[in-house]
């Protein structure tokens, strides 16, 4: 949907384009139609030349699709149980990637690998690699504390600290030794704005965060993660404890946040994955069955098991 | 986990397309018969059936919209419902075009003064076969059959050219049959459109099965799914 909307916007921004954008035109799939466009002088080449002649600049703001994480042959064992089996996938930067699949299929386990939360569990054994900016997350040179500032996490249950709204958001920065009140206030305000919470709490930043509603608490947790200027925000079923309106706010927020951050979300709601994500990975019994553009996954999945799961016929 | 209630509703939706298809097949058969033997009474009766077809179309459309609203179908379910919605228009148009032919026949008495040209009847028969095969291909999720339908449209077009050539010649040679000749050109055009609508139905069937309206049967035959 967004893709279509984007293209419409682009078309309206191109005053020189006389013909419809080719890939939206019903006839343009065929060679004959392409020939027709060309002979009329309104085909893509002719249009591009006209634009060059008119001195137009290339369209800005194209999404950066460089990989954020490259998972390479990852296996994870809880004691003797293998929870992840030969996972290979690439999480693109500045996109929302959704992990879907039945309970116990390994999606949260993989999510937790991205900021090494599994390190805290006993009897976990991992082999394979996860590259971030070309470096193995699990390598000895990785500072885990630094990694977790770069890769923030939001959980299923909102977990604000029992302190004021301000102190919650400033917490991470204070841990880093930052005491400059002006700077802290500035970051708290920006983070709350980015988490779409500022307008609701700006007059009561001293209020205890536990007094906020569930949806507000969850957005506060997002603001707390944002304050550390992460590259990635991991979300583990972030709306499953929220009502539909609070859910919608978080979903809208994700769409805004992906411009600055890479988002990976685990969700049990297929419709949520369809609404908010650019890429979807379907997990089953510790394997990634299918990983593709969300629009492809929900229109024409290539694996029968994906089709059965997303259309509610699994099992 | 399964979706028995939804599956039943889908099955009932798809059989309603089969039932509507059967009605329209009957209308096509009757129209061919009326044209062949110039049965004006039959033509009049066919003409009066059109509101029933329109009503059926509206009901099925509403059914599709309800399923989308209430069941949030995705993947092949969504494609099946989308294809149903799209082909409904084509099915209804074919019935409309039969009604239009019957209207000409029952409104202008001089129409029956000239025997129906053979290529008109021939192209109508081909369009009728294409329509049946298109509906069958959807009901059986048979991509190979849908592809055959797509390739038969040329036969209709060839006969259409024959009708136009024959009638143009007649217009030049015999000034007494101008209105009949032009009427038969209209009739041929209606039938030519029926061939196009049958082709559309076949293409929506391919979309329902493969996700691609122009897909070759052999590409994705393994992806097809039987109804119900």
Coordinates of C-alpha atoms in Angstrom, one line a residue, chain A:
Chain A
X1 CA 0.0 0.0 0.0
X2 CA 2.7 2.4 1.1
X3 CA 4.6 1.5 -2.1
X4 CA 1.7 2.5 -4.2
X5 CA 1.2 5.7 -2.3
X6 CA 4.9 6.6 -2.6
X7 CA 4.7 6.1 -6.3
X8 CA 1.7 8.3 -6.6
X9 CA 3.5 11.0 -4.7
X10 CA 6.5 10.6 -7.0
X11 CA 4.4 10.9 -10.1
X12 CA 2.9 14.1 -8.9
X13 CA 6.3 15.5 -8.2
X14 CA 7.4 14.8 -11.8
X15 CA 5.9 17.6 -13.9
X16 CA 7.7 16.3 -17.0
X17 CA 6.2 12.8 -16.8
X18 CA 3.5 12.7 -19.4
X19 CA 2.8 9.0 -19.3
X20 CA 1.8 6.9 -16.3
X21 CA 4.6 5.4 -14.3
X22 CA 5.3 2.2 -16.4
X23 CA 5.1 -0.4 -13.6
X24 CA 1.7 0.9 -12.5
X25 CA 0.3 0.9 -16.0
X26 CA -1.9 -2.1 -16.8
X27 CA -0.3 -2.7 -20.3
X28 CA 3.3 -2.1 -19.5
X29 CA 4.1 -5.6 -18.6
X30 CA 4.2 -6.6 -22.2
X31 CA 7.0 -5.9 -24.7
X32 CA 4.4 -4.4 -27.2
X33 CA 3.2 -2.0 -24.6
X34 CA 6.8 -1.0 -23.9
X35 CA 7.4 -0.5 -27.6
X36 CA 4.3 1.7 -27.8
X37 CA 5.6 3.9 -25.0
X38 CA 8.9 4.2 -26.7
X39 CA 7.5 5.1 -30.1
X40 CA 5.4 7.8 -28.5
X41 CA 8.5 9.3 -26.9
X42 CA 6.9 9.0 -23.5
X43 CA 8.7 5.8 -22.3
X44 CA 11.0 5.7 -19.3
X45 CA 14.1 6.6 -21.4
X46 CA 12.4 9.5 -23.2
X47 CA 11.0 10.7 -19.9
X48 CA 14.4 10.5 -18.2
X49 CA 16.0 12.4 -21.0
X50 CA 13.4 15.1 -20.8
X51 CA 14.0 15.4 -17.1
X52 CA 17.8 15.6 -17.6
X53 CA 17.1 18.4 -20.2
X54 CA 14.9 20.2 -17.7
X55 CA 17.7 20.1 -15.1
X56 CA 15.8 18.0 -12.5
X57 CA 17.8 16.6 -9.6
X58 CA 17.5 12.8 -8.7
X59 CA 14.8 12.0 -6.2
X60 CA 16.2 12.2 -2.7
X61 CA 15.4 10.0 0.3
X62 CA 15.6 6.6 -1.3
X63 CA 15.6 3.9 1.4
X64 CA 19.0 2.7 2.5
X65 CA 18.8 -1.1 2.1
X66 CA 22.3 -1.9 3.3
X67 CA 22.3 -4.8 5.7
X68 CA 22.1 -4.1 9.4
X69 CA 22.6 -7.7 10.5
X70 CA 23.8 -10.7 8.5
X71 CA 23.0 -13.9 10.2
X72 CA 25.2 -16.7 8.9
X73 CA 24.5 -20.4 9.6
X74 CA 23.4 -19.7 13.2
X75 CA 22.6 -22.6 15.5
X76 CA 21.5 -22.2 19.1
X77 CA 21.1 -24.8 21.7
X78 CA 19.4 -24.6 25.1
X79 CA 21.3 -27.5 26.7
X80 CA 20.5 -30.3 24.3
X81 CA 17.5 -28.7 22.7
X82 CA 18.3 -27.0 19.4
X83 CA 16.2 -23.9 19.3
X84 CA 17.6 -22.4 16.1
X85 CA 18.8 -24.4 13.1
X86 CA 21.1 -23.1 10.4
X87 CA 19.6 -19.6 10.3
X88 CA 20.7 -17.5 7.3
X89 CA 19.1 -14.1 6.8
X90 CA 19.9 -10.5 6.3
X91 CA 18.1 -7.8 8.2
X92 CA 18.0 -4.7 6.1
X93 CA 18.7 -1.3 7.7
X94 CA 15.9 1.3 8.0
X95 CA 13.2 -1.3 7.4
X96 CA 10.8 -3.0 9.7
X97 CA 11.4 -6.7 9.7
X98 CA 8.8 -8.9 11.3
X99 CA 9.4 -12.4 12.8
X100 CA 6.2 -14.5 12.8
X101 CA 5.6 -18.2 13.7
X102 CA 3.9 -20.3 16.3
X103 CA 5.1 -20.2 20.0
X104 CA 8.4 -21.9 20.6
X105 CA 9.6 -21.6 17.0
X106 CA 12.7 -19.6 17.8
X107 CA 11.7 -16.1 16.7
X108 CA 12.3 -14.4 20.1
X109 CA 15.5 -16.5 20.6
X110 CA 16.9 -15.1 17.4
X111 CA 15.7 -11.6 18.3
X112 CA 17.6 -11.9 21.6
X113 CA 20.8 -12.9 19.7
X114 CA 20.9 -9.4 18.2
X115 CA 21.8 -7.8 21.5
X116 CA 23.3 -10.9 23.1
X117 CA 20.5 -11.2 25.7
X118 CA 21.0 -15.0 25.5
X119 CA 24.4 -14.5 27.1
X120 CA 22.6 -14.2 30.4
X121 CA 21.1 -17.7 30.1
X122 CA 22.9 -20.7 31.4
X123 CA 23.5 -23.7 29.2
X124 CA 23.1 -21.8 25.9
X125 CA 25.5 -22.7 23.2
X126 CA 25.6 -20.8 19.9
X127 CA 27.6 -21.4 16.7
X128 CA 27.5 -19.4 13.5
X129 CA 27.9 -15.7 13.0
X130 CA 25.9 -12.5 13.2
X131 CA 27.6 -9.6 11.5
X132 CA 26.8 -6.1 12.3
X133 CA 28.6 -3.5 10.2
X134 CA 30.7 -6.5 9.0
X135 CA 31.9 -7.4 12.5
X136 CA 30.8 -10.5 14.4
X137 CA 28.6 -9.6 17.3
X138 CA 29.8 -12.6 19.2
X139 CA 33.5 -11.8 18.6
X140 CA 35.8 -11.0 21.6
X141 CA 36.2 -7.4 20.4
X142 CA 32.4 -6.7 20.9
X143 CA 31.7 -4.7 24.1
X144 CA 28.3 -6.0 25.1
X145 CA 27.3 -2.9 27.0
X146 CA 28.1 -0.8 24.0
X147 CA 26.2 -3.3 21.8
X148 CA 23.1 -2.9 23.9
X149 CA 23.1 0.8 23.6
X150 CA 23.3 0.4 19.8
X151 CA 20.7 -2.3 19.8
X152 CA 17.8 -1.3 22.1
X153 CA 15.0 -3.6 23.1
X154 CA 11.3 -3.2 24.0
X155 CA 9.5 -6.1 25.7
X156 CA 6.0 -7.5 25.8
X157 CA 5.2 -6.1 29.2
X158 CA 6.1 -2.4 29.5
X159 CA 8.8 -2.2 32.1
X160 CA 9.3 1.4 33.2
X161 CA 11.6 1.8 36.2
X162 CA 9.8 2.9 39.4
X163 CA 11.0 6.5 39.1
X164 CA 9.8 9.7 37.3
X165 CA 9.2 9.9 33.5
X166 CA 12.2 12.1 33.1
X167 CA 14.5 9.9 35.1
X168 CA 13.4 6.8 33.1
X169 CA 14.4 8.4 29.8
X170 CA 17.6 9.9 31.3
X171 CA 18.6 6.7 33.0
X172 CA 20.8 5.3 30.3
X173 CA 22.6 8.6 29.7
X174 CA 23.3 9.0 33.4
X175 CA 24.7 5.5 33.5
X176 CA 27.1 6.7 30.8
X177 CA 28.2 9.5 33.2
X178 CA 26.4 12.4 31.5
X179 CA 25.3 15.0 34.1
X180 CA 24.7 18.1 32.1
X181 CA 21.1 19.0 32.9
X182 CA 20.5 21.1 29.8
X183 CA 21.7 18.3 27.6
X184 CA 19.7 15.7 29.5
X185 CA 16.6 17.7 29.3
X186 CA 17.1 18.2 25.6
X187 CA 17.6 14.5 25.0
X188 CA 14.6 13.5 27.1
X189 CA 12.4 15.9 25.3
X190 CA 13.6 14.8 21.8
X191 CA 13.2 11.1 22.7
X192 CA 9.7 11.6 24.1
X193 CA 8.8 13.4 21.0
X194 CA 10.1 10.7 18.7
X195 CA 8.2 8.1 20.8
X196 CA 5.0 10.2 20.3
X197 CA 4.6 10.6 24.0
X198 CA 5.8 14.1 24.7
X199 CA 2.5 16.0 24.2
X200 CA 0.8 13.7 26.6
X201 CA 3.4 14.0 29.4
X202 CA 5.2 17.3 28.9
X203 CA 3.6 19.0 32.0
X204 CA 4.3 16.1 34.3
X205 CA 7.7 14.8 33.6
X206 CA 8.2 14.4 37.4
X207 CA 5.3 12.0 37.6
X208 CA 6.1 8.4 38.5
X209 CA 6.2 6.4 35.3
X210 CA 4.3 3.5 36.8
X211 CA 1.2 5.8 36.9
X212 CA 1.1 6.0 33.1
X213 CA -1.3 3.9 31.1
X214 CA 0.0 0.6 29.5
X215 CA 0.3 2.2 26.1
X216 CA 2.1 5.3 27.5
X217 CA 4.5 3.0 29.5
X218 CA 5.4 1.1 26.3
X219 CA 6.1 4.4 24.4
X220 CA 8.1 5.5 27.4
X221 CA 10.2 2.3 27.1
X222 CA 10.7 3.1 23.4
X223 CA 11.7 6.7 24.4
X224 CA 14.2 5.2 26.9
X225 CA 15.7 3.1 24.2
X226 CA 15.8 6.0 21.7
X227 CA 17.6 8.3 24.3
X228 CA 20.8 6.2 23.8
X229 CA 20.7 6.9 20.0
X230 CA 20.6 3.2 19.0
X231 CA 20.8 2.0 15.4
X232 CA 18.4 -0.8 16.0
X233 CA 15.2 -1.3 18.1
X234 CA 14.2 -4.8 18.8
X235 CA 10.6 -5.3 19.8
X236 CA 9.4 -8.6 21.4
X237 CA 5.6 -8.6 21.0
X238 CA 5.5 -4.9 22.0
X239 CA 1.7 -4.5 21.7
X240 CA 0.3 -7.8 22.9
X241 CA -0.4 -6.3 26.4
X242 CA -2.0 -3.2 24.9
X243 CA -5.5 -2.2 23.8
X244 CA -6.3 -1.6 20.1
X245 CA -5.8 2.2 20.3
X246 CA -2.5 2.0 22.1
X247 CA -1.5 -0.7 19.6
X248 CA -2.3 1.5 16.7
X249 CA -0.2 4.3 18.2
X250 CA 2.8 2.0 18.5
X251 CA 2.3 0.8 15.0
X252 CA 2.1 4.3 13.6
X253 CA 5.2 5.1 15.6
X254 CA 7.2 2.2 14.1
X255 CA 6.5 3.6 10.6
X256 CA 8.1 6.9 11.7
X257 CA 10.9 5.4 13.6
X258 CA 12.2 3.3 10.7
X259 CA 13.5 6.4 9.0
X260 CA 16.2 6.7 11.7
X261 CA 16.3 3.2 13.1
X262 CA 16.2 -0.4 12.0
X263 CA 13.3 -2.2 13.6
X264 CA 13.0 -6.0 14.2
X265 CA 9.7 -7.1 15.7
X266 CA 8.4 -10.4 16.9
X267 CA 4.6 -10.5 16.7
X268 CA 1.9 -13.1 17.0
X269 CA -0.5 -10.9 15.1
X270 CA -0.3 -11.7 11.4
X271 CA -2.3 -8.6 10.6
X272 CA 0.2 -6.5 12.5
X273 CA 3.1 -8.0 10.6
X274 CA 1.2 -7.3 7.4
X275 CA 0.4 -3.7 8.4
X276 CA 3.7 -2.6 9.7
X277 CA 6.6 -4.6 8.2
X278 CA 8.6 -4.4 5.0
X279 CA 10.1 -7.8 5.4
X280 CA 8.7 -10.9 7.1
X281 CA 10.4 -14.1 8.2
X282 CA 8.3 -17.1 9.0
X283 CA 9.8 -19.4 11.6
X284 CA 8.8 -23.0 12.3
X285 CA 10.5 -25.4 14.7
X286 CA 13.7 -23.4 14.9
X287 CA 14.0 -22.9 11.1
X288 CA 13.3 -19.9 8.9
X289 CA 10.9 -21.4 6.4
X290 CA 10.5 -18.3 4.3
X291 CA 11.9 -14.8 4.3
X292 CA 10.6 -12.3 1.8
X293 CA 9.0 -8.9 1.2
X294 CA 5.9 -8.7 3.4
X295 CA 3.7 -7.9 0.4
X296 CA 4.9 -11.1 -1.3
X297 CA 4.5 -13.2 1.8
X298 CA 0.9 -12.2 2.3
X299 CA -0.1 -12.3 -1.3
X300 CA 1.7 -15.3 -2.7
X301 CA 4.0 -17.1 -0.2
X302 CA 6.2 -19.7 -1.9
X303 CA 6.0 -22.3 0.9
X304 CA 2.9 -24.3 1.7
X305 CA 3.6 -24.1 5.4
X306 CA 3.8 -20.3 5.3
X307 CA 0.5 -20.2 3.5
X308 CA -1.1 -22.5 6.0
X309 CA 0.2 -20.5 8.9
X310 CA -0.7 -17.0 7.7
X311 CA -4.1 -18.0 6.5
X312 CA -4.9 -19.6 9.9
X313 CA -4.8 -23.3 8.8
X314 CA -1.7 -24.3 10.7
X315 CA -1.5 -27.6 12.5

